[in-house]
PDB file of C-alpha atoms in Angstrom:
ATOM      1  CA  MET A   1    -109.597 -61.111  -5.758  1.00  0.00           C
ATOM      2  CA  GLY A   2    -109.091 -63.510  -2.935  1.00  0.00           C
ATOM      3  CA  ASN A   3    -105.832 -65.029  -2.078  1.00  0.00           C
ATOM      4  CA  PHE A   4    -104.889 -68.064  -4.083  1.00  0.00           C
ATOM      5  CA  ALA A   5    -104.361 -71.379  -2.560  1.00  0.00           C
ATOM      6  CA  ARG A   6    -100.801 -71.838  -1.258  1.00  0.00           C
ATOM      7  CA  SER A   7    -100.546 -75.533  -1.466  1.00  0.00           C
ATOM      8  CA  ASN A   8     -97.462 -76.992  -3.062  1.00  0.00           C
ATOM      9  CA  CYS A   9     -95.926 -73.576  -3.337  1.00  0.00           C
ATOM     10  CA  THR A  10     -92.161 -73.655  -3.052  1.00  0.00           C
ATOM     11  CA  PHE A  11     -89.759 -70.823  -3.160  1.00  0.00           C
ATOM     12  CA  ARG A  12     -86.649 -72.782  -2.595  1.00  0.00           C
ATOM     13  CA  VAL A  13     -84.309 -70.850  -4.747  1.00  0.00           C
ATOM     14  CA  TRP A  14     -85.061 -67.460  -3.258  1.00  0.00           C
ATOM     15  CA  TYR A  15     -85.359 -68.872   0.218  1.00  0.00           C
ATOM     16  CA  THR A  16     -82.148 -70.718   0.096  1.00  0.00           C
ATOM     17  CA  VAL A  17     -80.183 -67.855  -1.309  1.00  0.00           C
ATOM     18  CA  ASN A  18     -81.737 -65.082   0.958  1.00  0.00           C
ATOM     19  CA  VAL A  19     -83.562 -66.333   3.901  1.00  0.00           C
ATOM     20  CA  ALA A  20     -82.229 -69.635   5.094  1.00  0.00           C
ATOM     21  CA  ARG A  21     -79.168 -67.823   6.532  1.00  0.00           C
ATOM     22  CA  LYS A  22     -79.206 -67.318  10.263  1.00  0.00           C
ATOM     23  CA  ASP A  23     -78.595 -63.617   9.731  1.00  0.00           C
ATOM     24  CA  ALA A  24     -81.763 -63.065   7.586  1.00  0.00           C
ATOM     25  CA  SER A  25     -83.154 -59.654   8.011  1.00  0.00           C
ATOM     26  CA  SER A  26     -86.678 -58.995   8.761  1.00  0.00           C
ATOM     27  CA  GLU A  27     -87.031 -57.470   5.234  1.00  0.00           C
ATOM     28  CA  ASP A  28     -85.782 -60.824   3.802  1.00  0.00           C
ATOM     29  CA  LEU A  29     -88.343 -62.679   5.888  1.00  0.00           C
ATOM     30  CA  GLU A  30     -91.164 -60.342   4.833  1.00  0.00           C
ATOM     31  CA  ALA A  31     -90.166 -60.588   1.220  1.00  0.00           C
ATOM     32  CA  ALA A  32     -90.107 -64.338   1.433  1.00  0.00           C
ATOM     33  CA  GLN A  33     -93.608 -64.411   2.924  1.00  0.00           C
ATOM     34  CA  LYS A  34     -95.004 -62.154   0.133  1.00  0.00           C
ATOM     35  CA  LEU A  35     -93.183 -64.178  -2.591  1.00  0.00           C
ATOM     36  CA  SER A  36     -94.714 -67.373  -1.229  1.00  0.00           C
ATOM     37  CA  ASP A  37     -98.106 -66.005  -2.334  1.00  0.00           C
ATOM     38  CA  PRO A  38     -98.970 -66.801  -6.024  1.00  0.00           C
ATOM     39  CA  HIS A  39    -101.264 -63.790  -6.227  1.00  0.00           C
ATOM     40  CA  TYR A  40     -98.401 -61.511  -5.159  1.00  0.00           C
ATOM     41  CA  ARG A  41     -96.074 -63.060  -7.573  1.00  0.00           C
ATOM     42  CA  LEU A  42     -98.520 -62.806 -10.520  1.00  0.00           C
ATOM     43  CA  THR A  43     -98.917 -59.049  -9.784  1.00  0.00           C
ATOM     44  CA  HIS A  44     -95.293 -58.179  -8.929  1.00  0.00           C
ATOM     45  CA  LEU A  45     -92.960 -60.443 -10.883  1.00  0.00           C
ATOM     46  CA  TYR A  46     -94.160 -60.729 -14.440  1.00  0.00           C
ATOM     47  CA  HIS A  47     -93.716 -58.227 -17.300  1.00  0.00           C
ATOM     48  CA  ILE A  48     -95.671 -58.301 -20.568  1.00  0.00           C
ATOM     49  CA  ARG A  49     -95.503 -56.469 -23.884  1.00  0.00           C
ATOM     50  CA  THR A  50     -98.730 -54.462 -23.838  1.00  0.00           C
ATOM     51  CA  LYS A  51    -101.266 -54.185 -26.751  1.00  0.00           C
ATOM     52  CA  MET A  52    -103.154 -51.311 -25.143  1.00  0.00           C
ATOM     53  CA  ALA A  53    -103.934 -48.414 -27.506  1.00  0.00           C
ATOM     54  CA  GLY A  54    -101.246 -45.739 -27.297  1.00  0.00           C
ATOM     55  CA  TYR A  55     -98.804 -48.035 -25.487  1.00  0.00           C
ATOM     56  CA  GLU A  56     -98.450 -50.855 -28.022  1.00  0.00           C
ATOM     57  CA  GLY A  57     -95.240 -52.868 -27.697  1.00  0.00           C
ATOM     58  CA  GLN A  58     -94.167 -51.339 -24.287  1.00  0.00           C
ATOM     59  CA  THR A  59     -93.011 -53.530 -21.480  1.00  0.00           C
ATOM     60  CA  VAL A  60     -95.123 -53.180 -18.438  1.00  0.00           C
ATOM     61  CA  LEU A  61     -95.697 -54.971 -15.179  1.00  0.00           C
ATOM     62  CA  PHE A  62     -98.632 -57.391 -15.537  1.00  0.00           C
ATOM     63  CA  GLU A  63    -101.737 -56.258 -13.811  1.00  0.00           C
ATOM     64  CA  PRO A  64    -104.587 -58.727 -14.077  1.00  0.00           C
ATOM     65  CA  ASN A  65    -107.773 -57.087 -15.385  1.00  0.00           C
ATOM     66  CA  ARG A  66    -111.258 -58.064 -14.091  1.00  0.00           C
ATOM     67  CA  VAL A  67    -111.672 -61.001 -16.486  1.00  0.00           C
ATOM     68  CA  GLN A  68    -108.168 -62.313 -15.741  1.00  0.00           C
ATOM     69  CA  ARG A  69    -108.758 -62.102 -12.011  1.00  0.00           C
ATOM     70  CA  LYS A  70    -112.044 -64.026 -12.431  1.00  0.00           C
ATOM     71  CA  ILE A  71    -110.160 -66.684 -14.401  1.00  0.00           C
ATOM     72  CA  TYR A  72    -107.520 -67.086 -11.661  1.00  0.00           C
ATOM     73  CA  GLN A  73    -110.148 -67.499  -8.955  1.00  0.00           C
ATOM     74  CA  ALA A  74    -112.039 -70.024 -11.170  1.00  0.00           C
ATOM     75  CA  ILE A  75    -108.928 -72.006 -11.677  1.00  0.00           C
ATOM     76  CA  GLU A  76    -108.352 -72.223  -7.912  1.00  0.00           C
ATOM     77  CA  ASP A  77    -111.946 -72.965  -7.131  1.00  0.00           C
ATOM     78  CA  ASN A  78    -112.647 -75.565  -9.704  1.00  0.00           C
ATOM     79  CA  ASN A  79    -111.223 -78.649 -11.219  1.00  0.00           C
ATOM     80  CA  ARG A  80    -112.153 -77.686 -14.805  1.00  0.00           C
ATOM     81  CA  VAL A  81    -112.716 -74.236 -16.226  1.00  0.00           C
ATOM     82  CA  ILE A  82    -114.278 -73.709 -19.690  1.00  0.00           C
ATOM     83  CA  ILE A  83    -114.279 -70.141 -20.840  1.00  0.00           C
ATOM     84  CA  LEU A  84    -116.392 -69.044 -23.815  1.00  0.00           C
ATOM     85  CA  LYS A  85    -115.404 -65.502 -24.428  1.00  0.00           C
ATOM     86  CA  PRO A  86    -114.686 -62.818 -27.069  1.00  0.00           C
ATOM     87  CA  ARG A  87    -111.150 -62.452 -28.297  1.00  0.00           C
ATOM     88  CA  LYS A  88    -108.541 -60.014 -26.934  1.00  0.00           C
ATOM     89  CA  LEU A  89    -109.437 -60.078 -23.191  1.00  0.00           C
ATOM     90  CA  GLY A  90    -105.971 -61.357 -22.239  1.00  0.00           C
ATOM     91  CA  THR A  91    -107.155 -64.821 -21.203  1.00  0.00           C
ATOM     92  CA  SER A  92    -104.229 -66.525 -22.861  1.00  0.00           C
ATOM     93  CA  THR A  93    -101.716 -64.249 -21.337  1.00  0.00           C
ATOM     94  CA  ALA A  94    -103.231 -64.648 -17.988  1.00  0.00           C
ATOM     95  CA  THR A  95    -103.392 -68.384 -18.161  1.00  0.00           C
ATOM     96  CA  ILE A  96     -99.873 -68.712 -19.663  1.00  0.00           C
ATOM     97  CA  LEU A  97     -98.505 -66.703 -16.724  1.00  0.00           C
ATOM     98  CA  TYR A  98    -100.364 -68.728 -14.137  1.00  0.00           C
ATOM     99  CA  LEU A  99     -99.033 -71.906 -15.520  1.00  0.00           C
ATOM    100  CA  LEU A 100     -95.557 -70.575 -15.831  1.00  0.00           C
ATOM    101  CA  ASP A 101     -95.779 -69.423 -12.212  1.00  0.00           C
ATOM    102  CA  LYS A 102     -96.979 -72.976 -11.129  1.00  0.00           C
ATOM    103  CA  ALA A 103     -94.040 -74.506 -13.030  1.00  0.00           C
ATOM    104  CA  MET A 104     -91.517 -72.184 -11.585  1.00  0.00           C
ATOM    105  CA  TYR A 105     -92.553 -72.202  -7.962  1.00  0.00           C
ATOM    106  CA  SER A 106     -94.574 -75.442  -7.363  1.00  0.00           C
ATOM    107  CA  GLU A 107     -93.067 -78.936  -7.270  1.00  0.00           C
ATOM    108  CA  ASN A 108     -93.722 -81.658  -9.942  1.00  0.00           C
ATOM    109  CA  GLN A 109     -96.198 -79.617 -12.045  1.00  0.00           C
ATOM    110  CA  MET A 110     -96.411 -80.481 -15.706  1.00  0.00           C
ATOM    111  CA  CYS A 111     -98.129 -77.451 -17.297  1.00  0.00           C
ATOM    112  CA  ARG A 112     -98.986 -77.320 -20.978  1.00  0.00           C
ATOM    113  CA  THR A 113    -100.736 -74.885 -23.299  1.00  0.00           C
ATOM    114  CA  ILE A 114    -102.101 -76.414 -26.440  1.00  0.00           C
ATOM    115  CA  ALA A 115    -102.163 -74.055 -29.429  1.00  0.00           C
ATOM    116  CA  HIS A 116    -104.202 -74.435 -32.553  1.00  0.00           C
ATOM    117  CA  ARG A 117    -101.308 -73.982 -35.107  1.00  0.00           C
ATOM    118  CA  LYS A 118     -97.563 -74.624 -35.018  1.00  0.00           C
ATOM    119  CA  GLN A 119     -96.872 -70.937 -35.722  1.00  0.00           C
ATOM    120  CA  THR A 120     -98.918 -69.937 -32.694  1.00  0.00           C
ATOM    121  CA  VAL A 121     -96.807 -72.243 -30.471  1.00  0.00           C
ATOM    122  CA  GLN A 122     -93.762 -70.057 -31.009  1.00  0.00           C
ATOM    123  CA  GLU A 123     -95.587 -66.827 -30.811  1.00  0.00           C
ATOM    124  CA  LEU A 124     -97.187 -67.682 -27.467  1.00  0.00           C
ATOM    125  CA  PHE A 125     -94.064 -69.146 -26.032  1.00  0.00           C
ATOM    126  CA  ASN A 126     -91.658 -66.321 -27.075  1.00  0.00           C
ATOM    127  CA  ASP A 127     -94.085 -63.406 -26.665  1.00  0.00           C
ATOM    128  CA  ILE A 128     -95.601 -64.308 -23.343  1.00  0.00           C
ATOM    129  CA  ALA A 129     -93.891 -67.160 -21.414  1.00  0.00           C
ATOM    130  CA  ARG A 130     -90.203 -66.629 -22.371  1.00  0.00           C
ATOM    131  CA  PHE A 131     -90.679 -62.870 -22.383  1.00  0.00           C
ATOM    132  CA  ALA A 132     -92.062 -62.865 -18.824  1.00  0.00           C
ATOM    133  CA  PHE A 133     -89.592 -65.509 -17.537  1.00  0.00           C
ATOM    134  CA  ASP A 134     -86.569 -63.498 -18.859  1.00  0.00           C
ATOM    135  CA  ARG A 135     -87.686 -60.450 -16.914  1.00  0.00           C
ATOM    136  CA  VAL A 136     -88.154 -62.089 -13.546  1.00  0.00           C
ATOM    137  CA  PRO A 137     -85.107 -60.932 -11.357  1.00  0.00           C
ATOM    138  CA  SER A 138     -82.464 -63.590 -11.586  1.00  0.00           C
ATOM    139  CA  VAL A 139     -82.299 -64.146  -7.860  1.00  0.00           C
ATOM    140  CA  LEU A 140     -86.062 -65.041  -8.010  1.00  0.00           C
ATOM    141  CA  ARG A 141     -85.843 -67.138 -11.128  1.00  0.00           C
ATOM    142  CA  PRO A 142     -85.491 -70.952 -10.578  1.00  0.00           C
ATOM    143  CA  GLU A 143     -82.604 -72.587 -12.327  1.00  0.00           C
ATOM    144  CA  GLU A 144     -83.458 -74.052 -15.742  1.00  0.00           C
ATOM    145  CA  LYS A 145     -82.915 -77.785 -16.140  1.00  0.00           C
ATOM    146  CA  TYR A 146     -83.288 -77.252 -19.867  1.00  0.00           C
ATOM    147  CA  THR A 147     -84.978 -75.103 -22.408  1.00  0.00           C
ATOM    148  CA  THR A 148     -86.266 -75.847 -25.843  1.00  0.00           C
ATOM    149  CA  ARG A 149     -87.973 -73.683 -28.451  1.00  0.00           C
ATOM    150  CA  ALA A 150     -91.259 -74.073 -26.557  1.00  0.00           C
ATOM    151  CA  GLU A 151     -90.536 -75.642 -23.186  1.00  0.00           C
ATOM    152  CA  LEU A 152     -88.938 -74.528 -19.852  1.00  0.00           C
ATOM    153  CA  ALA A 153     -87.948 -77.209 -17.364  1.00  0.00           C
ATOM    154  CA  PHE A 154     -86.777 -76.266 -13.871  1.00  0.00           C
ATOM    155  CA  LYS A 155     -84.256 -78.063 -11.654  1.00  0.00           C
ATOM    156  CA  GLY A 156     -85.436 -77.044  -8.225  1.00  0.00           C
ATOM    157  CA  THR A 157     -89.097 -77.888  -8.608  1.00  0.00           C
ATOM    158  CA  GLY A 158     -88.986 -80.769 -11.092  1.00  0.00           C
ATOM    159  CA  SER A 159     -91.691 -79.000 -12.960  1.00  0.00           C
ATOM    160  CA  LYS A 160     -91.998 -77.765 -16.538  1.00  0.00           C
ATOM    161  CA  TYR A 161     -94.129 -75.474 -18.682  1.00  0.00           C
ATOM    162  CA  SER A 162     -94.512 -76.061 -22.510  1.00  0.00           C
ATOM    163  CA  ILE A 163     -96.676 -75.101 -25.362  1.00  0.00           C
ATOM    164  CA  ASP A 164     -97.403 -77.426 -28.279  1.00  0.00           C
ATOM    165  CA  VAL A 165    -100.235 -78.470 -30.664  1.00  0.00           C
ATOM    166  CA  GLU A 166    -100.788 -81.711 -28.640  1.00  0.00           C
ATOM    167  CA  ALA A 167    -100.240 -83.270 -25.184  1.00  0.00           C
ATOM    168  CA  ARG A 168     -99.301 -86.721 -26.322  1.00  0.00           C
ATOM    169  CA  GLY A 169     -96.848 -88.592 -24.177  1.00  0.00           C
ATOM    170  CA  MET A 170     -97.421 -86.545 -20.974  1.00  0.00           C
ATOM    171  CA  THR A 171     -99.997 -86.334 -18.157  1.00  0.00           C
ATOM    172  CA  PRO A 172    -100.269 -82.598 -17.612  1.00  0.00           C
ATOM    173  CA  THR A 173    -101.179 -81.261 -14.091  1.00  0.00           C
ATOM    174  CA  TYR A 174    -102.589 -78.086 -15.767  1.00  0.00           C
ATOM    175  CA  LEU A 175    -103.763 -77.936 -19.384  1.00  0.00           C
ATOM    176  CA  HIS A 176    -104.753 -74.813 -21.183  1.00  0.00           C
ATOM    177  CA  PHE A 177    -106.366 -74.978 -24.634  1.00  0.00           C
ATOM    178  CA  SER A 178    -105.799 -71.745 -26.561  1.00  0.00           C
ATOM    179  CA  GLU A 179    -108.144 -70.770 -29.418  1.00  0.00           C
ATOM    180  CA  ILE A 180    -109.486 -74.373 -29.825  1.00  0.00           C
TER     181      ILE A 180
END
């Protein structure tokens, strides 16, 4: 997979705490450079609960599969991406993590996932977005402005990620329709 675009990527929280000091070590500077890359973050920061046979329910580091990597590249290369696919390939997991990452580390992003049922809203938010967010090391996690049952808003970036059954009253920067 190629490198993702780095435009609008901010890493203020981590950078301010660890690198902006005059005594920053070369390891801190190297880490900051790696963490400014969305591809690196997506493959090194987020944990998921796996559904893989024999490992069901275990917490593992997210490693995008072939389909998920193609989705990431398609999102970066295109203004709109429509995916007609069979179920259970991890497309919602990959897309939710991508949008969560955008909201956490890019400025002024309104990212929304639209679910087909109210029950699915809570499942997607708690099982994927909140689960992954809570497992990002605290020093790398942006400060929350507020949190609701299906929304995370961040102080440092002015961005938010949410899941609902509609997008009324907002103009999302990124919009993901799941199971529509």
